[in-house]
Amino acid sequence: NAGVMQNPRHLVRRRGQEARLRCSPMKGHSHVYWYRQLPEEGLKFMVYLQKENIIDESGMPKERFSAEFPKEGPSILRIQQVVRGDSAAYFCASSQRGQVSRKGYGYTFGSGTRLTVV
Amino acid sequence: QQQVKQSPQSLIVQKGGISIINCAYENTAFDYFPWYQQFPGKGPALLIAIRPDVSEKKEGRFTISFNKSAKQFSLHIMDSQPGDSATYFCVPITALIFGKGTTLSVSS
């Protein structure tokens, strides 16, 4: 079981370019969560997705950010027209059950993608 | 709406001492209370978790104490070691909120 796989581990983009971050959940997990981590902000929730559905995007910036989790393939976090303030570590987590389940299950995190905007 | 309050934000403990991190929650619907541990450059990893039908769970040097009536749970690290230096998060399942966590430094 390979765990949650995120790629790339490091990504450098110039201002104005697009960044695409990929996350493959653990085998058997159908719920994916994206978090952004900055030293001064801690680990901040961005979006929660299930296959082909966005369940909760309350933490996503309204502009330039989008996320998808298609029926086949990894979940993608896409940042258009990146700015320096987007530089951060982006973590993906997956779980077997979603947040609505009363039988809570823990999240399994990937090692993150460190985005640097120059 | 802040569903979970974790304290302290940072903690310095001598090697061999006891580290205590507290977590207070509001939502009584939470039914699973995990603690996550994150080392620099890594993603958080599940450390230990407790369900509300037990008051304490121990795994090695790590113990969760749960007080359902007070809506609080805490992490105790006995005989703290420099390798325990990390950031710790309490995240009642369904909360989705990790926040800043508690940064623990164990000095040798």
PDB file of N, CA, C and O in Angstrom, chain A residues 9 33 35 37 39-45 48 56 91 98-112 114, chain B residues 28-32 34 36 38-46 51 87 89 91-101:
ATOM      1  N   ARG A   9       7.078  16.876  -5.676  1.00  0.00           N
ATOM      2  CA  ARG A   9       7.432  17.238  -4.293  1.00  0.00           C
ATOM      3  C   ARG A   9       7.785  18.724  -4.196  1.00  0.00           C
ATOM      4  O   ARG A   9       7.476  19.364  -3.201  1.00  0.00           O
ATOM      5  N   TYR A  33      -8.800  15.508   0.624  1.00  0.00           N
ATOM      6  CA  TYR A  33      -8.807  16.826   1.260  1.00  0.00           C
ATOM      7  C   TYR A  33      -7.503  17.535   0.902  1.00  0.00           C
ATOM      8  O   TYR A  33      -6.438  16.917   0.933  1.00  0.00           O
ATOM      9  N   TYR A  35      -4.976  20.799   1.870  1.00  0.00           N
ATOM     10  CA  TYR A  35      -4.628  21.776   2.892  1.00  0.00           C
ATOM     11  C   TYR A  35      -3.430  22.589   2.412  1.00  0.00           C
ATOM     12  O   TYR A  35      -2.576  22.100   1.669  1.00  0.00           O
ATOM     13  N   GLN A  37      -0.241  24.975   3.949  1.00  0.00           N
ATOM     14  CA  GLN A  37       0.467  25.265   5.193  1.00  0.00           C
ATOM     15  C   GLN A  37       1.470  26.388   5.006  1.00  0.00           C
ATOM     16  O   GLN A  37       2.367  26.314   4.166  1.00  0.00           O
ATOM     17  N   PRO A  39       3.889  29.000   7.620  1.00  0.00           N
ATOM     18  CA  PRO A  39       4.348  29.043   9.020  1.00  0.00           C
ATOM     19  C   PRO A  39       3.453  29.881   9.930  1.00  0.00           C
ATOM     20  O   PRO A  39       3.162  29.491  11.041  1.00  0.00           O
ATOM     21  N   GLU A  40       2.982  30.998   9.405  1.00  0.00           N
ATOM     22  CA  GLU A  40       2.207  31.885  10.269  1.00  0.00           C
ATOM     23  C   GLU A  40       0.729  31.514  10.330  1.00  0.00           C
ATOM     24  O   GLU A  40       0.004  32.022  11.180  1.00  0.00           O
ATOM     25  N   GLU A  41       0.292  30.636   9.450  1.00  0.00           N
ATOM     26  CA  GLU A  41      -1.139  30.297   9.402  1.00  0.00           C
ATOM     27  C   GLU A  41      -1.431  28.877   9.863  1.00  0.00           C
ATOM     28  O   GLU A  41      -2.576  28.522  10.076  1.00  0.00           O
ATOM     29  N   GLY A  42      -0.440  28.057   9.993  1.00  0.00           N
ATOM     30  CA  GLY A  42      -0.704  26.667  10.324  1.00  0.00           C
ATOM     31  C   GLY A  42      -1.226  25.925   9.109  1.00  0.00           C
ATOM     32  O   GLY A  42      -1.042  26.326   7.965  1.00  0.00           O
ATOM     33  N   LEU A  43      -1.907  24.825   9.368  1.00  0.00           N
ATOM     34  CA  LEU A  43      -2.424  23.958   8.311  1.00  0.00           C
ATOM     35  C   LEU A  43      -3.873  24.350   8.061  1.00  0.00           C
ATOM     36  O   LEU A  43      -4.746  24.128   8.894  1.00  0.00           O
ATOM     37  N   LYS A  44      -4.128  24.921   6.894  1.00  0.00           N
ATOM     38  CA  LYS A  44      -5.429  25.500   6.622  1.00  0.00           C
ATOM     39  C   LYS A  44      -6.200  24.672   5.596  1.00  0.00           C
ATOM     40  O   LYS A  44      -5.693  24.401   4.507  1.00  0.00           O
ATOM     41  N   PHE A  45      -7.399  24.288   5.960  1.00  0.00           N
ATOM     42  CA  PHE A  45      -8.254  23.501   5.080  1.00  0.00           C
ATOM     43  C   PHE A  45      -8.619  24.301   3.840  1.00  0.00           C
ATOM     44  O   PHE A  45      -8.939  25.495   3.916  1.00  0.00           O
ATOM     45  N   TYR A  48     -12.610  19.779   0.163  1.00  0.00           N
ATOM     46  CA  TYR A  48     -12.868  18.364   0.397  1.00  0.00           C
ATOM     47  C   TYR A  48     -13.631  17.842  -0.810  1.00  0.00           C
ATOM     48  O   TYR A  48     -14.658  18.389  -1.201  1.00  0.00           O
ATOM     49  N   ASP A  56     -16.987  20.228  -0.003  1.00  0.00           N
ATOM     50  CA  ASP A  56     -16.831  21.436   0.812  1.00  0.00           C
ATOM     51  C   ASP A  56     -15.643  22.214   0.262  1.00  0.00           C
ATOM     52  O   ASP A  56     -14.525  21.715   0.301  1.00  0.00           O
ATOM     53  N   PHE A  91      -0.691  20.163   1.126  1.00  0.00           N
ATOM     54  CA  PHE A  91      -0.832  18.765   1.527  1.00  0.00           C
ATOM     55  C   PHE A  91      -2.184  18.231   1.089  1.00  0.00           C
ATOM     56  O   PHE A  91      -3.202  18.915   1.144  1.00  0.00           O
ATOM     57  N   GLY A  98     -16.085   9.716   4.755  1.00  0.00           N
ATOM     58  CA  GLY A  98     -16.101  11.165   4.699  1.00  0.00           C
ATOM     59  C   GLY A  98     -16.508  11.797   6.000  1.00  0.00           C
ATOM     60  O   GLY A  98     -16.788  11.156   6.982  1.00  0.00           O
ATOM     61  N   GLN A  99     -16.568  13.122   5.986  1.00  0.00           N
ATOM     62  CA  GLN A  99     -16.831  13.844   7.226  1.00  0.00           C
ATOM     63  C   GLN A  99     -18.239  13.627   7.736  1.00  0.00           C
ATOM     64  O   GLN A  99     -18.518  13.888   8.889  1.00  0.00           O
ATOM     65  N   VAL A 100     -19.142  13.157   6.885  1.00  0.00           N
ATOM     66  CA  VAL A 100     -20.507  12.987   7.345  1.00  0.00           C
ATOM     67  C   VAL A 100     -20.703  11.677   8.086  1.00  0.00           C
ATOM     68  O   VAL A 100     -21.747  11.435   8.656  1.00  0.00           O
ATOM     69  N   SER A 101     -19.683  10.838   8.067  1.00  0.00           N
ATOM     70  CA  SER A 101     -19.819   9.555   8.725  1.00  0.00           C
ATOM     71  C   SER A 101     -19.667   9.709  10.225  1.00  0.00           C
ATOM     72  O   SER A 101     -18.796  10.416  10.707  1.00  0.00           O
ATOM     73  N   ARG A 102     -20.492   9.027  10.961  1.00  0.00           N
ATOM     74  CA  ARG A 102     -20.366   9.068  12.414  1.00  0.00           C
ATOM     75  C   ARG A 102     -19.320   8.050  12.884  1.00  0.00           C
ATOM     76  O   ARG A 102     -18.920   8.072  14.029  1.00  0.00           O
ATOM     77  N   LYS A 103     -18.926   7.195  11.995  1.00  0.00           N
ATOM     78  CA  LYS A 103     -17.824   6.290  12.319  1.00  0.00           C
ATOM     79  C   LYS A 103     -16.568   6.930  11.769  1.00  0.00           C
ATOM     80  O   LYS A 103     -16.133   6.653  10.680  1.00  0.00           O
ATOM     81  N   GLY A 104     -16.010   7.820  12.545  1.00  0.00           N
ATOM     82  CA  GLY A 104     -14.883   8.599  12.044  1.00  0.00           C
ATOM     83  C   GLY A 104     -13.670   7.754  11.722  1.00  0.00           C
ATOM     84  O   GLY A 104     -13.360   6.812  12.415  1.00  0.00           O
ATOM     85  N   TYR A 105     -12.989   8.077  10.687  1.00  0.00           N
ATOM     86  CA  TYR A 105     -11.731   7.448  10.348  1.00  0.00           C
ATOM     87  C   TYR A 105     -10.696   8.539  10.214  1.00  0.00           C
ATOM     88  O   TYR A 105     -11.003   9.657   9.856  1.00  0.00           O
ATOM     89  N   GLY A 106      -9.444   8.196  10.480  1.00  0.00           N
ATOM     90  CA  GLY A 106      -8.400   9.198  10.409  1.00  0.00           C
ATOM     91  C   GLY A 106      -8.035   9.542   8.985  1.00  0.00           C
ATOM     92  O   GLY A 106      -8.351   8.838   8.038  1.00  0.00           O
ATOM     93  N   TYR A 107      -7.354  10.648   8.862  1.00  0.00           N
ATOM     94  CA  TYR A 107      -6.837  11.070   7.571  1.00  0.00           C
ATOM     95  C   TYR A 107      -5.428  10.530   7.392  1.00  0.00           C
ATOM     96  O   TYR A 107      -4.650  10.489   8.337  1.00  0.00           O
ATOM     97  N   THR A 108      -5.088  10.170   6.157  1.00  0.00           N
ATOM     98  CA  THR A 108      -3.721   9.809   5.809  1.00  0.00           C
ATOM     99  C   THR A 108      -3.196  10.882   4.881  1.00  0.00           C
ATOM    100  O   THR A 108      -3.809  11.162   3.853  1.00  0.00           O
ATOM    101  N   PHE A 109      -2.076  11.475   5.258  1.00  0.00           N
ATOM    102  CA  PHE A 109      -1.522  12.584   4.498  1.00  0.00           C
ATOM    103  C   PHE A 109      -0.401  12.146   3.574  1.00  0.00           C
ATOM    104  O   PHE A 109       0.333  11.189   3.860  1.00  0.00           O
ATOM    105  N   GLY A 110      -0.257  12.874   2.489  1.00  0.00           N
ATOM    106  CA  GLY A 110       0.908  12.745   1.643  1.00  0.00           C
ATOM    107  C   GLY A 110       2.041  13.602   2.195  1.00  0.00           C
ATOM    108  O   GLY A 110       1.889  14.277   3.218  1.00  0.00           O
ATOM    109  N   SER A 111       3.161  13.570   1.513  1.00  0.00           N
ATOM    110  CA  SER A 111       4.344  14.320   1.956  1.00  0.00           C
ATOM    111  C   SER A 111       4.332  15.767   1.492  1.00  0.00           C
ATOM    112  O   SER A 111       5.224  16.533   1.853  1.00  0.00           O
ATOM    113  N   GLY A 112       3.346  16.120   0.700  1.00  0.00           N
ATOM    114  CA  GLY A 112       3.176  17.517   0.329  1.00  0.00           C
ATOM    115  C   GLY A 112       3.903  17.919  -0.947  1.00  0.00           C
ATOM    116  O   GLY A 112       4.821  17.245  -1.419  1.00  0.00           O
ATOM    117  N   ARG A 114       5.780  21.392  -2.264  1.00  0.00           N
ATOM    118  CA  ARG A 114       6.250  22.721  -1.885  1.00  0.00           C
ATOM    119  C   ARG A 114       6.325  23.596  -3.118  1.00  0.00           C
ATOM    120  O   ARG A 114       7.156  23.387  -3.992  1.00  0.00           O
TER     121      ARG A 114
ATOM    122  N   THR B  28     -20.672  18.413  20.044  1.00  0.00           N
ATOM    123  CA  THR B  28     -20.843  17.121  20.715  1.00  0.00           C
ATOM    124  C   THR B  28     -21.086  15.979  19.731  1.00  0.00           C
ATOM    125  O   THR B  28     -21.150  14.825  20.126  1.00  0.00           O
ATOM    126  N   ALA B  29     -21.194  16.297  18.456  1.00  0.00           N
ATOM    127  CA  ALA B  29     -21.363  15.251  17.448  1.00  0.00           C
ATOM    128  C   ALA B  29     -20.046  14.571  17.099  1.00  0.00           C
ATOM    129  O   ALA B  29     -20.043  13.519  16.466  1.00  0.00           O
ATOM    130  N   PHE B  30     -18.921  15.177  17.516  1.00  0.00           N
ATOM    131  CA  PHE B  30     -17.641  14.532  17.238  1.00  0.00           C
ATOM    132  C   PHE B  30     -17.613  13.163  17.913  1.00  0.00           C
ATOM    133  O   PHE B  30     -17.928  13.034  19.091  1.00  0.00           O
ATOM    134  N   ASP B  31     -17.181  12.161  17.166  1.00  0.00           N
ATOM    135  CA  ASP B  31     -17.190  10.823  17.750  1.00  0.00           C
ATOM    136  C   ASP B  31     -15.871  10.097  17.592  1.00  0.00           C
ATOM    137  O   ASP B  31     -15.809   8.874  17.732  1.00  0.00           O
ATOM    138  N   TYR B  32     -14.835  10.832  17.313  1.00  0.00           N
ATOM    139  CA  TYR B  32     -13.512  10.222  17.149  1.00  0.00           C
ATOM    140  C   TYR B  32     -12.510  11.347  17.313  1.00  0.00           C
ATOM    141  O   TYR B  32     -12.643  12.384  16.693  1.00  0.00           O
ATOM    142  N   PRO B  34      -8.663  12.140  17.178  1.00  0.00           N
ATOM    143  CA  PRO B  34      -7.269  11.807  16.885  1.00  0.00           C
ATOM    144  C   PRO B  34      -6.304  12.939  17.188  1.00  0.00           C
ATOM    145  O   PRO B  34      -6.673  14.117  17.177  1.00  0.00           O
ATOM    146  N   TYR B  36      -2.546  14.237  15.665  1.00  0.00           N
ATOM    147  CA  TYR B  36      -1.605  14.088  14.563  1.00  0.00           C
ATOM    148  C   TYR B  36      -0.266  14.701  14.964  1.00  0.00           C
ATOM    149  O   TYR B  36      -0.205  15.682  15.698  1.00  0.00           O
ATOM    150  N   GLN B  38       3.403  16.094  13.257  1.00  0.00           N
ATOM    151  CA  GLN B  38       4.038  16.514  12.022  1.00  0.00           C
ATOM    152  C   GLN B  38       5.464  16.933  12.275  1.00  0.00           C
ATOM    153  O   GLN B  38       5.720  17.846  13.061  1.00  0.00           O
ATOM    154  N   PHE B  39       6.381  16.280  11.581  1.00  0.00           N
ATOM    155  CA  PHE B  39       7.789  16.660  11.623  1.00  0.00           C
ATOM    156  C   PHE B  39       8.060  17.640  10.483  1.00  0.00           C
ATOM    157  O   PHE B  39       7.376  17.614   9.445  1.00  0.00           O
ATOM    158  N   PRO B  40       9.058  18.500  10.635  1.00  0.00           N
ATOM    159  CA  PRO B  40       9.355  19.481   9.578  1.00  0.00           C
ATOM    160  C   PRO B  40       9.580  18.800   8.232  1.00  0.00           C
ATOM    161  O   PRO B  40      10.274  17.791   8.133  1.00  0.00           O
ATOM    162  N   GLY B  41       8.949  19.350   7.207  1.00  0.00           N
ATOM    163  CA  GLY B  41       9.113  18.818   5.857  1.00  0.00           C
ATOM    164  C   GLY B  41       8.270  17.595   5.548  1.00  0.00           C
ATOM    165  O   GLY B  41       8.365  17.036   4.456  1.00  0.00           O
ATOM    166  N   LYS B  42       7.458  17.184   6.502  1.00  0.00           N
ATOM    167  CA  LYS B  42       6.625  15.994   6.299  1.00  0.00           C
ATOM    168  C   LYS B  42       5.159  16.360   6.468  1.00  0.00           C
ATOM    169  O   LYS B  42       4.816  17.384   7.056  1.00  0.00           O
ATOM    170  N   GLY B  43       4.283  15.475   5.976  1.00  0.00           N
ATOM    171  CA  GLY B  43       2.864  15.654   6.228  1.00  0.00           C
ATOM    172  C   GLY B  43       2.505  15.153   7.615  1.00  0.00           C
ATOM    173  O   GLY B  43       3.224  14.342   8.196  1.00  0.00           O
ATOM    174  N   PRO B  44       1.391  15.636   8.183  1.00  0.00           N
ATOM    175  CA  PRO B  44       0.959  15.128   9.490  1.00  0.00           C
ATOM    176  C   PRO B  44       0.666  13.628   9.407  1.00  0.00           C
ATOM    177  O   PRO B  44       0.245  13.125   8.368  1.00  0.00           O
ATOM    178  N   ALA B  45       0.879  12.938  10.486  1.00  0.00           N
ATOM    179  CA  ALA B  45       0.600  11.503  10.560  1.00  0.00           C
ATOM    180  C   ALA B  45      -0.203  11.225  11.821  1.00  0.00           C
ATOM    181  O   ALA B  45       0.052  11.822  12.875  1.00  0.00           O
ATOM    182  N   LEU B  46      -1.153  10.333  11.702  1.00  0.00           N
ATOM    183  CA  LEU B  46      -1.979   9.956  12.847  1.00  0.00           C
ATOM    184  C   LEU B  46      -1.093   9.344  13.929  1.00  0.00           C
ATOM    185  O   LEU B  46      -0.349   8.405  13.686  1.00  0.00           O
ATOM    186  N   ARG B  51     -11.960   7.143  21.178  1.00  0.00           N
ATOM    187  CA  ARG B  51     -13.394   7.291  20.987  1.00  0.00           C
ATOM    188  C   ARG B  51     -13.993   7.755  22.311  1.00  0.00           C
ATOM    189  O   ARG B  51     -13.449   7.473  23.379  1.00  0.00           O
ATOM    190  N   THR B  87       5.241  19.257  15.574  1.00  0.00           N
ATOM    191  CA  THR B  87       3.989  19.992  15.774  1.00  0.00           C
ATOM    192  C   THR B  87       2.862  18.986  15.938  1.00  0.00           C
ATOM    193  O   THR B  87       2.782  18.012  15.183  1.00  0.00           O
ATOM    194  N   PHE B  89      -1.301  18.228  16.391  1.00  0.00           N
ATOM    195  CA  PHE B  89      -2.633  18.767  16.090  1.00  0.00           C
ATOM    196  C   PHE B  89      -3.699  17.860  16.691  1.00  0.00           C
ATOM    197  O   PHE B  89      -3.614  16.634  16.575  1.00  0.00           O
ATOM    198  N   VAL B  91      -7.552  17.017  16.100  1.00  0.00           N
ATOM    199  CA  VAL B  91      -8.506  17.242  15.011  1.00  0.00           C
ATOM    200  C   VAL B  91      -9.670  16.281  15.164  1.00  0.00           C
ATOM    201  O   VAL B  91      -9.667  15.205  14.558  1.00  0.00           O
ATOM    202  N   PRO B  92     -10.678  16.637  15.960  1.00  0.00           N
ATOM    203  CA  PRO B  92     -11.841  15.755  16.015  1.00  0.00           C
ATOM    204  C   PRO B  92     -12.360  15.479  14.620  1.00  0.00           C
ATOM    205  O   PRO B  92     -12.512  16.399  13.827  1.00  0.00           O
ATOM    206  N   ILE B  93     -12.563  14.224  14.334  1.00  0.00           N
ATOM    207  CA  ILE B  93     -12.938  13.851  12.975  1.00  0.00           C
ATOM    208  C   ILE B  93     -14.205  14.583  12.601  1.00  0.00           C
ATOM    209  O   ILE B  93     -15.095  14.809  13.407  1.00  0.00           O
ATOM    210  N   THR B  94     -14.317  14.966  11.408  1.00  0.00           N
ATOM    211  CA  THR B  94     -15.359  15.808  10.788  1.00  0.00           C
ATOM    212  C   THR B  94     -15.044  17.283  10.950  1.00  0.00           C
ATOM    213  O   THR B  94     -15.689  18.112  10.345  1.00  0.00           O
ATOM    214  N   ALA B  95     -14.056  17.633  11.785  1.00  0.00           N
ATOM    215  CA  ALA B  95     -13.770  19.047  11.954  1.00  0.00           C
ATOM    216  C   ALA B  95     -13.033  19.621  10.758  1.00  0.00           C
ATOM    217  O   ALA B  95     -13.225  20.776  10.407  1.00  0.00           O
ATOM    218  N   LEU B  96     -12.161  18.830  10.165  1.00  0.00           N
ATOM    219  CA  LEU B  96     -11.356  19.237   9.018  1.00  0.00           C
ATOM    220  C   LEU B  96     -10.381  20.365   9.335  1.00  0.00           C
ATOM    221  O   LEU B  96      -9.653  20.809   8.482  1.00  0.00           O
ATOM    222  N   ILE B  97     -10.400  20.850  10.566  1.00  0.00           N
ATOM    223  CA  ILE B  97      -9.621  22.023  10.910  1.00  0.00           C
ATOM    224  C   ILE B  97      -8.388  21.600  11.697  1.00  0.00           C
ATOM    225  O   ILE B  97      -8.509  21.032  12.771  1.00  0.00           O
ATOM    226  N   PHE B  98      -7.212  21.887  11.159  1.00  0.00           N
ATOM    227  CA  PHE B  98      -5.977  21.564  11.858  1.00  0.00           C
ATOM    228  C   PHE B  98      -5.395  22.769  12.584  1.00  0.00           C
ATOM    229  O   PHE B  98      -4.831  22.641  13.651  1.00  0.00           O
ATOM    230  N   GLY B  99      -5.513  23.909  12.021  1.00  0.00           N
ATOM    231  CA  GLY B  99      -5.019  25.113  12.679  1.00  0.00           C
ATOM    232  C   GLY B  99      -3.505  25.130  12.798  1.00  0.00           C
ATOM    233  O   GLY B  99      -2.790  24.527  12.011  1.00  0.00           O
ATOM    234  N   LYS B 100      -3.026  25.837  13.814  1.00  0.00           N
ATOM    235  CA  LYS B 100      -1.585  26.020  13.982  1.00  0.00           C
ATOM    236  C   LYS B 100      -0.955  24.908  14.809  1.00  0.00           C
ATOM    237  O   LYS B 100       0.250  24.716  14.799  1.00  0.00           O
ATOM    238  N   GLY B 101      -1.769  24.199  15.558  1.00  0.00           N
ATOM    239  CA  GLY B 101      -1.226  23.107  16.351  1.00  0.00           C
ATOM    240  C   GLY B 101      -0.388  23.599  17.508  1.00  0.00           C
ATOM    241  O   GLY B 101      -0.393  24.785  17.868  1.00  0.00           O
TER     242      GLY B 101
END
